[in-house]
Coordinates of C-alpha atoms in Angstrom, one line a residue:
Chain O
M1042 CA 0.2 -0.3 0.0
S1043 CA 1.6 3.6 -0.9
T1044 CA 2.0 5.8 1.5
L1045 CA -0.6 7.7 0.6
E1046 CA -3.2 4.8 0.6
T1047 CA -2.2 4.4 3.9
L1048 CA -2.7 7.8 5.0
Q1049 CA -5.8 8.1 3.6
K1050 CA -7.3 5.0 5.3
Q1051 CA -5.5 5.8 8.3
F1052 CA -7.4 9.1 8.2
Q1053 CA -10.8 7.5 7.4
H1054 CA -10.9 5.3 9.8
Y1055 CA -10.4 7.8 12.9
L1056 CA -13.2 9.8 11.4
L1057 CA -15.5 6.7 11.0
N1058 CA -14.3 4.6 14.1
A1059 CA -11.9 7.0 16.0
D1060 CA -9.5 5.3 15.7
D1061 CA -6.1 7.2 16.2
A1062 CA -3.2 5.5 14.7
I1063 CA -3.3 8.4 12.3
K1064 CA -1.8 10.8 15.1
N1065 CA 1.6 8.8 14.4
N1066 CA 1.8 10.3 11.1
I1067 CA 0.8 13.9 11.9
V1068 CA 3.0 16.5 12.9
K1069 CA 2.7 17.8 16.6
P1070 CA 1.5 21.7 16.2
Q1071 CA 2.6 24.7 17.9
K1072 CA -0.5 25.6 19.1
G1073 CA -3.6 23.8 19.8
G1074 CA -2.0 19.9 20.2
Q1075 CA -2.4 17.5 18.0
A1076 CA -5.5 15.9 19.2
R1077 CA -7.7 19.3 19.3
R1078 CA -6.5 19.4 15.4
L1079 CA -7.5 16.5 14.9
S1080 CA -10.8 16.7 16.4
V1081 CA -11.7 19.9 14.1
Y1082 CA -12.1 17.3 11.3
G1083 CA -13.4 14.3 13.3
E1084 CA -16.4 16.5 15.6
G1085 CA -16.8 18.3 11.8
Y1086 CA -17.7 15.2 10.5
Y1087 CA -20.6 14.5 12.2
L1088 CA -22.0 17.8 12.8
R1089 CA -21.6 18.8 9.2
L1090 CA -23.8 15.3 8.2
I1091 CA -26.0 15.8 11.6
E1092 CA -27.0 19.2 10.0
A1093 CA -27.3 17.6 6.5
L1094 CA -29.4 15.4 7.6
S1095 CA -31.6 17.6 9.9
T1096 CA -32.4 19.5 6.7
E1097 CA -33.4 16.4 4.6
S1098 CA -35.7 15.4 7.6
P1099 CA -37.0 18.2 9.1
A1100 CA -40.3 16.3 10.4
L1101 CA -38.2 13.3 11.6
K1102 CA -36.6 15.7 14.0
N1103 CA -39.1 17.7 15.3
R1104 CA -40.9 14.6 16.2
I1105 CA -38.1 12.7 17.8
G1106 CA -36.3 15.8 19.4
Q1107 CA -32.9 17.4 18.9
N1108 CA -31.0 15.6 21.2
A1109 CA -32.3 12.0 20.2
F1110 CA -32.1 13.1 16.0
E1111 CA -28.0 13.5 16.4
K1112 CA -27.5 10.1 18.9
M1113 CA -29.9 8.4 16.1
A1114 CA -27.9 10.3 12.7
R1115 CA -24.5 9.6 14.5
A1116 CA -25.0 5.7 14.7
Y1117 CA -27.0 6.3 11.3
F1118 CA -23.8 7.7 9.9
K1119 CA -21.7 5.0 11.6
K1120 CA -23.5 2.0 9.9
H1121 CA -24.5 3.6 6.5
P1122 CA -20.9 6.1 5.9
S1123 CA -22.2 9.1 2.8
S1124 CA -20.8 7.2 -0.7
F1125 CA -22.8 10.0 -2.1
F1126 CA -21.2 13.0 -4.1
S1127 CA -24.3 15.3 -2.4
V1128 CA -25.1 15.4 1.1
R1129 CA -28.7 15.9 -0.4
H1130 CA -28.9 12.3 -0.8
I1131 CA -27.4 11.3 2.7
A1132 CA -31.1 9.8 4.1
T1133 CA -31.1 7.3 1.3
H1134 CA -30.6 4.3 3.6
L1135 CA -32.4 5.9 6.5
P1136 CA -36.0 4.4 6.5
A1137 CA -34.2 0.8 6.6
F1138 CA -32.0 2.2 9.2
L1139 CA -34.3 3.3 11.6
R1140 CA -37.0 0.3 10.6
Q1141 CA -34.1 -1.5 13.6
Y1142 CA -33.1 1.3 15.4
Y1143 CA -36.5 2.1 16.5
S1144 CA -38.0 -0.9 16.2
T1145 CA -40.6 -0.3 18.4
Q1146 CA -42.4 2.9 16.8
P1147 CA -42.0 1.7 13.1
Y1148 CA -44.3 5.1 11.9
L1149 CA -40.6 6.6 12.2
A1150 CA -38.9 5.0 9.4
E1151 CA -42.5 5.6 7.4
L1152 CA -41.8 9.0 8.3
A1153 CA -38.4 9.4 6.8
Q1154 CA -39.5 7.7 4.1
F1155 CA -42.0 10.2 3.0
E1156 CA -39.8 13.0 3.9
I1157 CA -37.3 11.7 1.6
A1158 CA -40.1 11.0 -1.6
L1159 CA -41.0 14.7 -0.5
S1160 CA -37.5 15.7 -1.1
N1161 CA -37.2 14.1 -4.8
T1162 CA -39.9 15.5 -6.2
L1163 CA -38.1 18.7 -5.8
D1164 CA -36.0 18.1 -8.3
A1165 CA -37.3 15.1 -10.4
A1166 CA -36.7 15.3 -14.1
D1167 CA -39.1 17.9 -15.9
A1168 CA -41.5 16.8 -18.0
E1169 CA -44.4 18.8 -20.4
I1170 CA -47.2 20.0 -18.3
K1171 CA -50.5 18.6 -19.9
T1172 CA -53.8 20.4 -18.9
T1173 CA -57.3 19.9 -19.1
H1174 CA -57.4 22.2 -22.5
D1175 CA -55.1 19.7 -23.8
L1176 CA -57.5 16.6 -23.4
S1177 CA -60.3 18.7 -24.8
L1178 CA -58.5 18.5 -27.8
I1179 CA -59.2 15.0 -27.7
P1180 CA -62.8 13.7 -29.6
T1181 CA -64.5 12.4 -26.7
E1182 CA -65.3 9.1 -28.5
D1183 CA -61.2 8.4 -28.4
W1184 CA -61.0 9.0 -24.8
G1185 CA -61.3 5.4 -24.4
N1186 CA -58.1 4.5 -26.0
I1187 CA -55.9 7.4 -24.5
R1188 CA -52.9 6.3 -22.1
L1189 CA -51.6 8.9 -19.5
Q1190 CA -47.8 9.5 -18.9
L1191 CA -47.2 10.6 -15.2
H1192 CA -45.3 13.3 -14.8
P1193 CA -41.9 12.0 -13.4
S1194 CA -41.6 13.8 -9.8
V1195 CA -45.7 11.8 -9.6
H1196 CA -45.2 8.7 -7.0
T1197 CA -47.1 6.4 -4.6
L1198 CA -46.2 5.5 -1.4
K1199 CA -48.4 2.7 0.8
F1200 CA -47.8 3.0 4.4
E1201 CA -49.0 1.3 7.6
W1202 CA -49.7 4.5 9.8
D1203 CA -51.7 7.6 9.3
M1204 CA -48.8 9.6 7.5
A1205 CA -50.7 12.4 6.6
S1206 CA -51.3 13.4 10.6
L1207 CA -48.1 12.3 11.3
Y1208 CA -46.5 14.4 8.7
K1209 CA -48.1 17.6 9.6
S1210 CA -48.2 17.3 13.1
A1211 CA -44.4 16.8 12.9
M1212 CA -44.1 19.6 10.4
E1213 CA -46.0 21.9 13.4
N1214 CA -43.9 20.5 16.1
K1215 CA -47.0 19.1 18.1
Q1216 CA -46.9 15.1 19.1
I1217 CA -50.1 13.2 18.0
K1218 CA -50.3 9.6 19.3
P1219 CA -49.9 7.9 15.5
F1220 CA -52.6 5.4 14.9
K1221 CA -52.4 2.4 12.3
K1222 CA -53.9 3.2 9.2
R1223 CA -53.5 1.9 5.5
I1224 CA -53.3 4.1 3.3
A1225 CA -51.7 5.2 0.1
M1226 CA -50.6 8.7 -1.0
T1227 CA -49.3 10.8 -3.8
V1228 CA -46.4 12.8 -4.1
W1229 CA -45.6 15.1 -6.6
R1230 CA -44.3 18.5 -7.7
K1231 CA -46.0 21.4 -9.0
Q1232 CA -45.3 24.9 -9.7
L1233 CA -42.0 23.7 -8.4
S1234 CA -43.0 22.9 -4.7
P1235 CA -43.6 19.5 -3.5
Y1236 CA -47.7 18.3 -2.7
Y1237 CA -49.0 14.9 -1.6
Y1238 CA -52.3 13.7 -0.6
T1239 CA -54.4 10.8 0.5
K1240 CA -55.6 8.5 -2.4
E1241 CA -59.0 6.4 -2.1
P1242 CA -58.6 2.7 -3.0
A1243 CA -59.9 3.5 -6.3
E1244 CA -57.5 6.2 -7.4
T1245 CA -54.4 4.2 -6.1
A1246 CA -55.7 1.4 -8.6
M1247 CA -56.5 4.2 -11.4
L1248 CA -52.4 5.6 -10.9
E1249 CA -51.1 2.1 -10.7
L1250 CA -53.1 1.2 -14.2
A1251 CA -51.8 4.6 -15.7
K1252 CA -48.3 3.1 -14.9
E1253 CA -48.9 0.4 -16.5
N1254 CA -49.9 2.1 -19.8
K1255 CA -53.3 1.0 -19.9
N1256 CA -55.9 3.2 -21.7
F1257 CA -58.6 4.7 -20.3
Q1258 CA -61.3 2.4 -21.2
E1259 CA -59.1 -0.4 -19.4
I1260 CA -58.6 2.1 -16.1
C1261 CA -62.7 2.6 -16.2
Q1262 CA -63.5 -1.0 -16.7
C1263 CA -61.0 -2.0 -13.4
L1264 CA -62.9 0.7 -11.3
T1265 CA -66.3 -1.1 -11.4
D1266 CA -64.5 -3.3 -8.5
F1267 CA -65.1 -0.1 -6.5
F1268 CA -68.3 2.0 -8.5
S1269 CA -71.4 0.2 -10.1
E1270 CA -70.9 0.6 -13.9
K1271 CA -73.2 4.1 -14.7
D1272 CA -70.7 5.4 -11.9
A1273 CA -66.9 4.5 -12.9
A1274 CA -66.2 6.4 -16.0
P1275 CA -67.6 9.6 -14.3
Y1276 CA -65.2 9.3 -11.6
A1277 CA -62.7 8.4 -13.8
V1278 CA -62.8 11.2 -15.8
N1279 CA -63.2 13.8 -12.9
T1280 CA -60.0 12.1 -11.7
L1281 CA -58.4 12.9 -15.0
V1282 CA -59.4 16.7 -14.6
R1283 CA -58.3 16.7 -11.4
W1284 CA -54.7 15.0 -12.1
L1285 CA -54.4 17.3 -15.1
N1286 CA -55.3 20.3 -13.2
E1287 CA -52.9 19.4 -10.4
E1288 CA -49.9 19.0 -12.7
M1289 CA -49.4 15.5 -12.6
I1290 CA -49.8 14.2 -16.0
S1291 CA -47.1 14.6 -18.9
G1292 CA -48.6 13.2 -21.7
I1293 CA -51.9 12.2 -23.2
V1294 CA -50.9 10.0 -25.6
S1295 CA -54.2 9.2 -28.0
Q1296 CA -53.4 5.3 -29.5
E1297 CA -55.3 3.5 -32.3
K1298 CA -57.3 0.8 -30.8
A1299 CA -55.4 -2.9 -30.8
Chain Y
M8 CA -9.2 17.8 -27.5
I9 CA -8.9 20.5 -24.5
L10 CA -9.5 23.6 -24.9
K11 CA -6.7 25.9 -23.2
N12 CA -6.4 29.4 -21.6
M13 CA -9.7 29.9 -22.0
F14 CA -9.9 32.0 -19.0
P15 CA -11.5 35.0 -19.0
Y16 CA -11.1 38.0 -16.8
L17 CA -14.5 37.9 -14.7
G18 CA -14.5 41.1 -12.1
F19 CA -16.2 40.8 -9.2
G20 CA -18.6 37.7 -8.4
L21 CA -20.3 36.4 -5.3
G22 CA -21.1 32.2 -4.3
L23 CA -24.8 31.2 -5.6
R24 CA -27.3 30.8 -2.7
T25 CA -30.6 29.4 -2.7
N26 CA -32.1 32.2 0.1
H27 CA -30.8 34.7 -2.7
Y28 CA -32.5 33.3 -5.9
H29 CA -35.2 35.8 -5.3
T30 CA -33.7 39.1 -5.1
I31 CA -31.0 38.1 -8.1
L32 CA -34.1 37.7 -10.7
T33 CA -36.1 40.4 -9.1
E34 CA -33.8 43.1 -9.1
R35 CA -30.4 42.0 -10.6
P36 CA -27.9 43.3 -8.4
T37 CA -25.0 44.7 -10.2
V38 CA -22.4 41.4 -9.6
D39 CA -20.6 40.8 -12.3
W40 CA -21.0 36.8 -12.2
F41 CA -21.8 33.5 -9.8
E42 CA -20.2 30.6 -8.8
I43 CA -22.3 27.7 -8.5
L44 CA -22.0 25.0 -6.1
T45 CA -21.9 22.1 -8.6
E46 CA -22.7 19.3 -6.7
N47 CA -26.0 21.1 -5.8
Y48 CA -27.7 21.3 -9.8
L49 CA -26.2 17.2 -10.4
V50 CA -29.9 16.5 -10.6
P51 CA -32.3 15.1 -13.2
G52 CA -34.8 18.6 -13.3
G53 CA -37.1 20.8 -11.1
R54 CA -36.1 24.0 -8.8
P55 CA -32.3 23.9 -8.8
L56 CA -32.2 23.6 -12.5
Y57 CA -35.3 26.2 -12.7
Y58 CA -33.1 28.9 -10.8
L59 CA -30.1 27.7 -12.4
D60 CA -31.4 28.6 -16.4
K61 CA -33.0 32.1 -15.3
I62 CA -30.1 33.0 -13.7
R63 CA -27.9 32.0 -16.7
E64 CA -30.3 34.5 -18.7
H65 CA -28.3 37.2 -16.5
Y66 CA -25.2 36.0 -15.3
P67 CA -22.3 34.4 -16.0
L68 CA -21.4 31.8 -14.2
V69 CA -18.3 29.3 -13.0
M70 CA -18.9 25.8 -11.6
H71 CA -17.0 25.1 -8.0
G72 CA -17.4 21.4 -7.3
V73 CA -16.4 19.8 -3.9
S74 CA -16.8 15.4 -5.0
L75 CA -14.1 15.4 -7.4
S76 CA -11.6 14.1 -4.6
I77 CA -8.7 14.3 -7.3
G78 CA -6.3 13.5 -4.3
S79 CA -7.7 10.5 -3.5
T80 CA -6.4 7.2 -3.8
D81 CA -10.2 5.7 -5.1
P82 CA -10.2 5.6 -9.1
L83 CA -11.9 8.6 -10.0
N84 CA -15.7 8.8 -10.6
F85 CA -16.5 9.1 -13.6
D86 CA -20.4 9.0 -13.2
Y87 CA -20.0 12.4 -11.3
L88 CA -18.1 13.5 -14.0
A89 CA -20.6 12.3 -16.7
K90 CA -22.9 14.7 -14.7
V91 CA -20.8 17.1 -14.2
K92 CA -19.9 17.5 -18.1
A93 CA -23.1 17.1 -18.8
L94 CA -23.9 20.5 -16.4
A95 CA -21.5 22.6 -18.2
K96 CA -23.0 21.8 -21.5
R97 CA -26.2 23.5 -20.3
I98 CA -25.0 26.0 -18.6
E99 CA -21.8 26.9 -20.3
P100 CA -19.3 27.9 -17.3
K101 CA -16.8 30.2 -18.0
W102 CA -14.4 27.7 -15.8
I103 CA -14.7 24.6 -13.8
S104 CA -13.1 24.0 -10.4
D105 CA -13.0 22.0 -7.1
H106 CA -10.1 21.7 -4.6
L107 CA -6.7 20.4 -4.4
C108 CA -7.6 17.6 -1.5
W109 CA -9.4 14.0 -1.2
T110 CA -13.0 13.5 0.3
G111 CA -13.0 9.8 1.0
V112 CA -11.7 7.0 -0.2
N113 CA -13.3 2.8 -0.2
G114 CA -16.3 4.3 -2.1
V115 CA -16.9 7.1 1.0
N116 CA -17.5 10.7 0.9
L117 CA -16.7 12.3 3.7
H118 CA -17.7 15.8 2.4
D119 CA -14.8 17.4 3.8
L120 CA -11.9 18.8 2.3
M121 CA -9.3 16.6 3.7
P122 CA -5.8 17.8 3.6
L123 CA -2.8 15.5 1.0
P124 CA 0.5 15.1 2.5
Y125 CA 3.1 17.3 0.3
T126 CA 5.1 15.0 -1.0
Q127 CA 6.7 13.7 -5.0
E128 CA 3.9 10.4 -4.7
S129 CA 0.6 13.0 -4.0
I130 CA 2.4 15.5 -6.7
D131 CA 2.6 12.1 -9.2
H132 CA -0.7 10.8 -8.1
V133 CA -2.7 14.2 -8.7
A134 CA -1.2 15.3 -11.5
A135 CA -1.9 12.5 -13.3
R136 CA -5.6 12.6 -12.4
V137 CA -6.0 16.1 -13.0
L138 CA -4.7 15.3 -16.8
A139 CA -6.9 12.4 -17.3
V140 CA -10.4 14.4 -15.6
Q141 CA -8.9 17.5 -18.3
D142 CA -8.7 15.2 -21.0
Y143 CA -12.3 13.7 -20.1
L144 CA -14.2 16.9 -19.6
G145 CA -12.3 18.7 -22.7
R146 CA -10.8 21.8 -20.6
Q147 CA -8.6 22.8 -18.1
I148 CA -9.6 22.8 -14.6
L149 CA -8.7 24.9 -11.2
L150 CA -8.1 23.5 -8.1
E151 CA -8.4 25.3 -4.9
N152 CA -6.2 25.3 -2.4
V153 CA -7.5 24.3 1.0
S154 CA -7.6 25.3 4.6
S155 CA -6.0 22.4 6.9
Y156 CA -5.6 22.1 10.5
V157 CA -3.0 19.4 10.6
A158 CA 0.2 18.7 8.6
Y159 CA 1.7 15.2 7.8
T160 CA 4.7 14.4 9.2
A161 CA 5.6 12.6 5.6
S162 CA 5.2 16.8 3.9
H163 CA 8.7 17.4 2.6
L164 CA 7.3 20.5 0.9
Q165 CA 5.6 23.4 2.0
E166 CA 2.2 23.7 0.5
W167 CA 2.7 26.4 -2.1
E168 CA 5.6 24.1 -3.8
F169 CA 3.0 21.4 -4.0
I170 CA 0.3 23.3 -5.5
S171 CA 2.8 25.0 -7.5
A172 CA 4.1 21.4 -8.7
I173 CA 1.2 20.1 -9.5
A174 CA -0.9 23.2 -11.9
E175 CA 2.9 22.9 -13.8
K176 CA 3.3 18.9 -14.2
A177 CA -0.7 19.0 -15.0
D178 CA -1.3 21.9 -16.9
C179 CA -4.1 23.0 -14.7
M180 CA -5.5 26.4 -13.0
I181 CA -5.4 27.5 -9.5
L182 CA -8.0 29.0 -7.8
L183 CA -6.2 31.0 -5.1
D184 CA -8.3 31.2 -1.8
V185 CA -6.8 34.1 0.1
N186 CA -8.4 33.2 3.2
N187 CA -7.2 29.5 3.3
I188 CA -3.8 30.6 3.1
Y189 CA -4.3 33.2 6.3
V190 CA -6.0 30.3 7.8
S191 CA -3.4 27.5 6.6
S192 CA -0.3 29.9 7.9
F193 CA -1.9 30.8 11.2
N194 CA -2.2 27.1 11.7
H195 CA 0.9 25.7 10.4
G196 CA 3.2 28.6 11.4
F197 CA 4.0 29.6 8.0
N198 CA 4.6 33.6 6.2
P199 CA 1.3 33.9 4.3
I200 CA 3.3 36.7 2.0
D201 CA 6.1 33.5 0.9
Y202 CA 2.4 31.4 -0.4
I203 CA 1.7 34.3 -2.3
N204 CA 5.1 35.1 -3.3
A205 CA 5.7 31.3 -5.1
V206 CA 2.6 30.4 -6.5
P207 CA 2.8 30.8 -10.4
K208 CA 1.5 34.0 -11.5
H209 CA 0.3 33.1 -15.0
R210 CA -1.4 30.1 -13.3
V211 CA -4.0 31.4 -10.8
K212 CA -7.0 32.6 -12.4
Q213 CA -9.7 33.0 -9.8
I214 CA -9.7 34.1 -6.4
H215 CA -11.9 33.4 -2.7
L216 CA -12.6 35.6 -0.6
A217 CA -14.1 34.6 3.0
G218 CA -14.6 34.8 6.6
H219 CA -13.8 32.3 9.6
L220 CA -13.7 31.3 13.2
N221 CA -10.8 32.3 15.0
K222 CA -10.6 29.3 18.3
G223 CA -7.5 31.0 19.4
N224 CA -4.8 28.2 19.1
Y225 CA -6.2 28.3 15.5
I226 CA -8.5 29.1 13.4
I227 CA -11.4 27.3 11.3
D228 CA -12.3 27.6 7.8
T229 CA -16.1 28.5 8.2
H230 CA -17.5 30.8 5.9
D231 CA -19.8 32.2 8.8
H232 CA -18.5 35.5 9.2
T233 CA -17.7 38.7 7.3
I234 CA -14.1 39.3 6.1
I235 CA -11.5 40.1 8.5
D236 CA -9.0 43.1 7.6
P237 CA -5.8 40.7 7.9
V238 CA -7.2 39.0 5.1
W239 CA -8.0 42.1 3.2
D240 CA -4.4 43.3 3.7
L241 CA -3.4 39.7 1.9
Y242 CA -5.8 40.0 -1.1
K243 CA -4.3 43.6 -1.2
K244 CA -0.5 41.9 -1.4
T245 CA -2.0 39.2 -4.0
L246 CA -3.3 41.5 -6.2
Q247 CA -0.1 43.5 -6.2
R248 CA 1.9 40.6 -7.2
L249 CA -0.7 38.8 -9.4
G250 CA -2.5 41.8 -11.1
P251 CA -6.4 41.8 -11.5
V252 CA -7.7 38.1 -10.8
S253 CA -11.7 37.1 -10.9
T254 CA -12.5 37.5 -7.6
M255 CA -15.5 36.1 -5.3
I256 CA -17.0 36.2 -1.8
E257 CA -18.1 32.5 -0.5
R258 CA -20.5 32.8 2.4
D259 CA -22.1 29.3 3.5
D260 CA -23.7 29.8 6.8
H261 CA -24.8 32.5 8.0
I262 CA -25.7 33.8 4.6
P263 CA -26.8 37.8 5.1
E264 CA -29.1 39.2 2.7
L265 CA -27.6 39.9 -0.4
P266 CA -27.3 43.9 -0.1
L267 CA -24.4 42.9 3.1
L268 CA -22.7 40.7 0.4
L269 CA -22.6 43.4 -2.2
K270 CA -21.2 45.4 0.5
E271 CA -18.7 43.2 1.1
L272 CA -17.9 42.9 -2.8
A273 CA -17.6 46.2 -2.9
L274 CA -14.4 46.6 -0.5
A275 CA -13.0 44.0 -2.6
K276 CA -13.7 46.2 -5.7
N277 CA -12.3 49.0 -3.9
I278 CA -9.1 47.3 -3.5
A279 CA -8.5 46.5 -7.0
R280 CA -9.4 49.9 -8.1
E281 CA -6.5 51.0 -5.6
I282 CA -4.2 48.8 -7.1
T283 CA -4.9 49.4 -10.9
H284 CA -4.0 53.1 -9.9
E285 CA -0.8 51.7 -8.6
Y286 CA -0.2 49.9 -11.8
A287 CA -1.2 53.0 -13.6

């Protein structure tokens, strides 16, 4: 191993594991002491990452409190040192980590997962935004054949806990008792800001079928599991109009009948 | 093909920070150029790139990275470099810079600018990697001197000898951080003027100015304070030796409203104007 490689591995080992072998290769400074100088890097390492993680996870930090957050974050970075070129992604492994670290409070892992999803909407790929005007240009008799392209920022997440109330209360720095409720939530970007809402099962099914590139007729047919045949189509149209108004649709592809 | 010597004098710039986006776009402050933190914009789309494109319509930009890890013994990360190259194609920066440091090994990013030992081994290692990066990006890059708090027993060169040797061997340029010179001179007990007098004049294409935190026995490069007088004095001496160099102020924490940074930037302009008169 080269001298350079040895020094870098020793220094990194000091930061990640407090192994002080690097001390033997560091000059004793005239002022401040060797350990103190090294600790500028050692303390700075965790402080920088904790600050970045709190920026990515404000609701989680509010929910568990500053001290617990810092303790958790140190344990997290010990287990998952960053491999990302930007601190923007350092929360990536947090949900999986929290499932073990806070195994008796599983809603915290879900909260972290939700915050990551919200954050990801902000810099998801750009795409055209379709409007109700675009839909109106397609003759209604052809609507059955259209296929929808969701905006790249649109994602659906499934939770075991009522994430809407938990996230909202945490952001307001209020403590509520989390309650179990299986829900699906959609996150997306509108006017450069993150949005979310809780979806009904029928809408969840619609979105999943749209993602699978099913045409609108197939989507409507699936809704008969939730509504009468008479009500399914109006529900589908109303939902599609809402998606368009919410900037969730990037493509309305009118295709020939298969 | 590597484009060479494409380093126009840009005047006086600031680091582009998110909390100034709105003011910049609505008030169009008199700033000659902005330096962006490259990694903040290596994203598929959305808000960061929206504002970047808007600001680029009105101001020249330069890209300043923190994750190139040019001194690491890990292989170069070409996935990262591909993103840097794509961003450069999008915004056409005047130049691209990063730091003369390493930021991690074994695939880890410490998100800190770790010092290198000043040895021939490091010079050979870094210069070879700079050449590879420049070849990939198709342009010369600038490397910035970092602040350091420790020195390695293995170092047998002065920092200014080290950075100069790499710049010559790799044919790259230097982003001279005057505050970092001040910080490191305090921490390691050298004369900052020796540094200024030794750097190759023809390679310094940009200057950074910033504030720091004095802890008594050592100084930490925090970028969260105003620039202190000794750093201004050092800046003056730098310009006296080097002549006009594109200069910007970095502020990364406790970021004030834009007018306060503009006031600080005016001080840099005044110093440069005095020096120009001296030259005349």
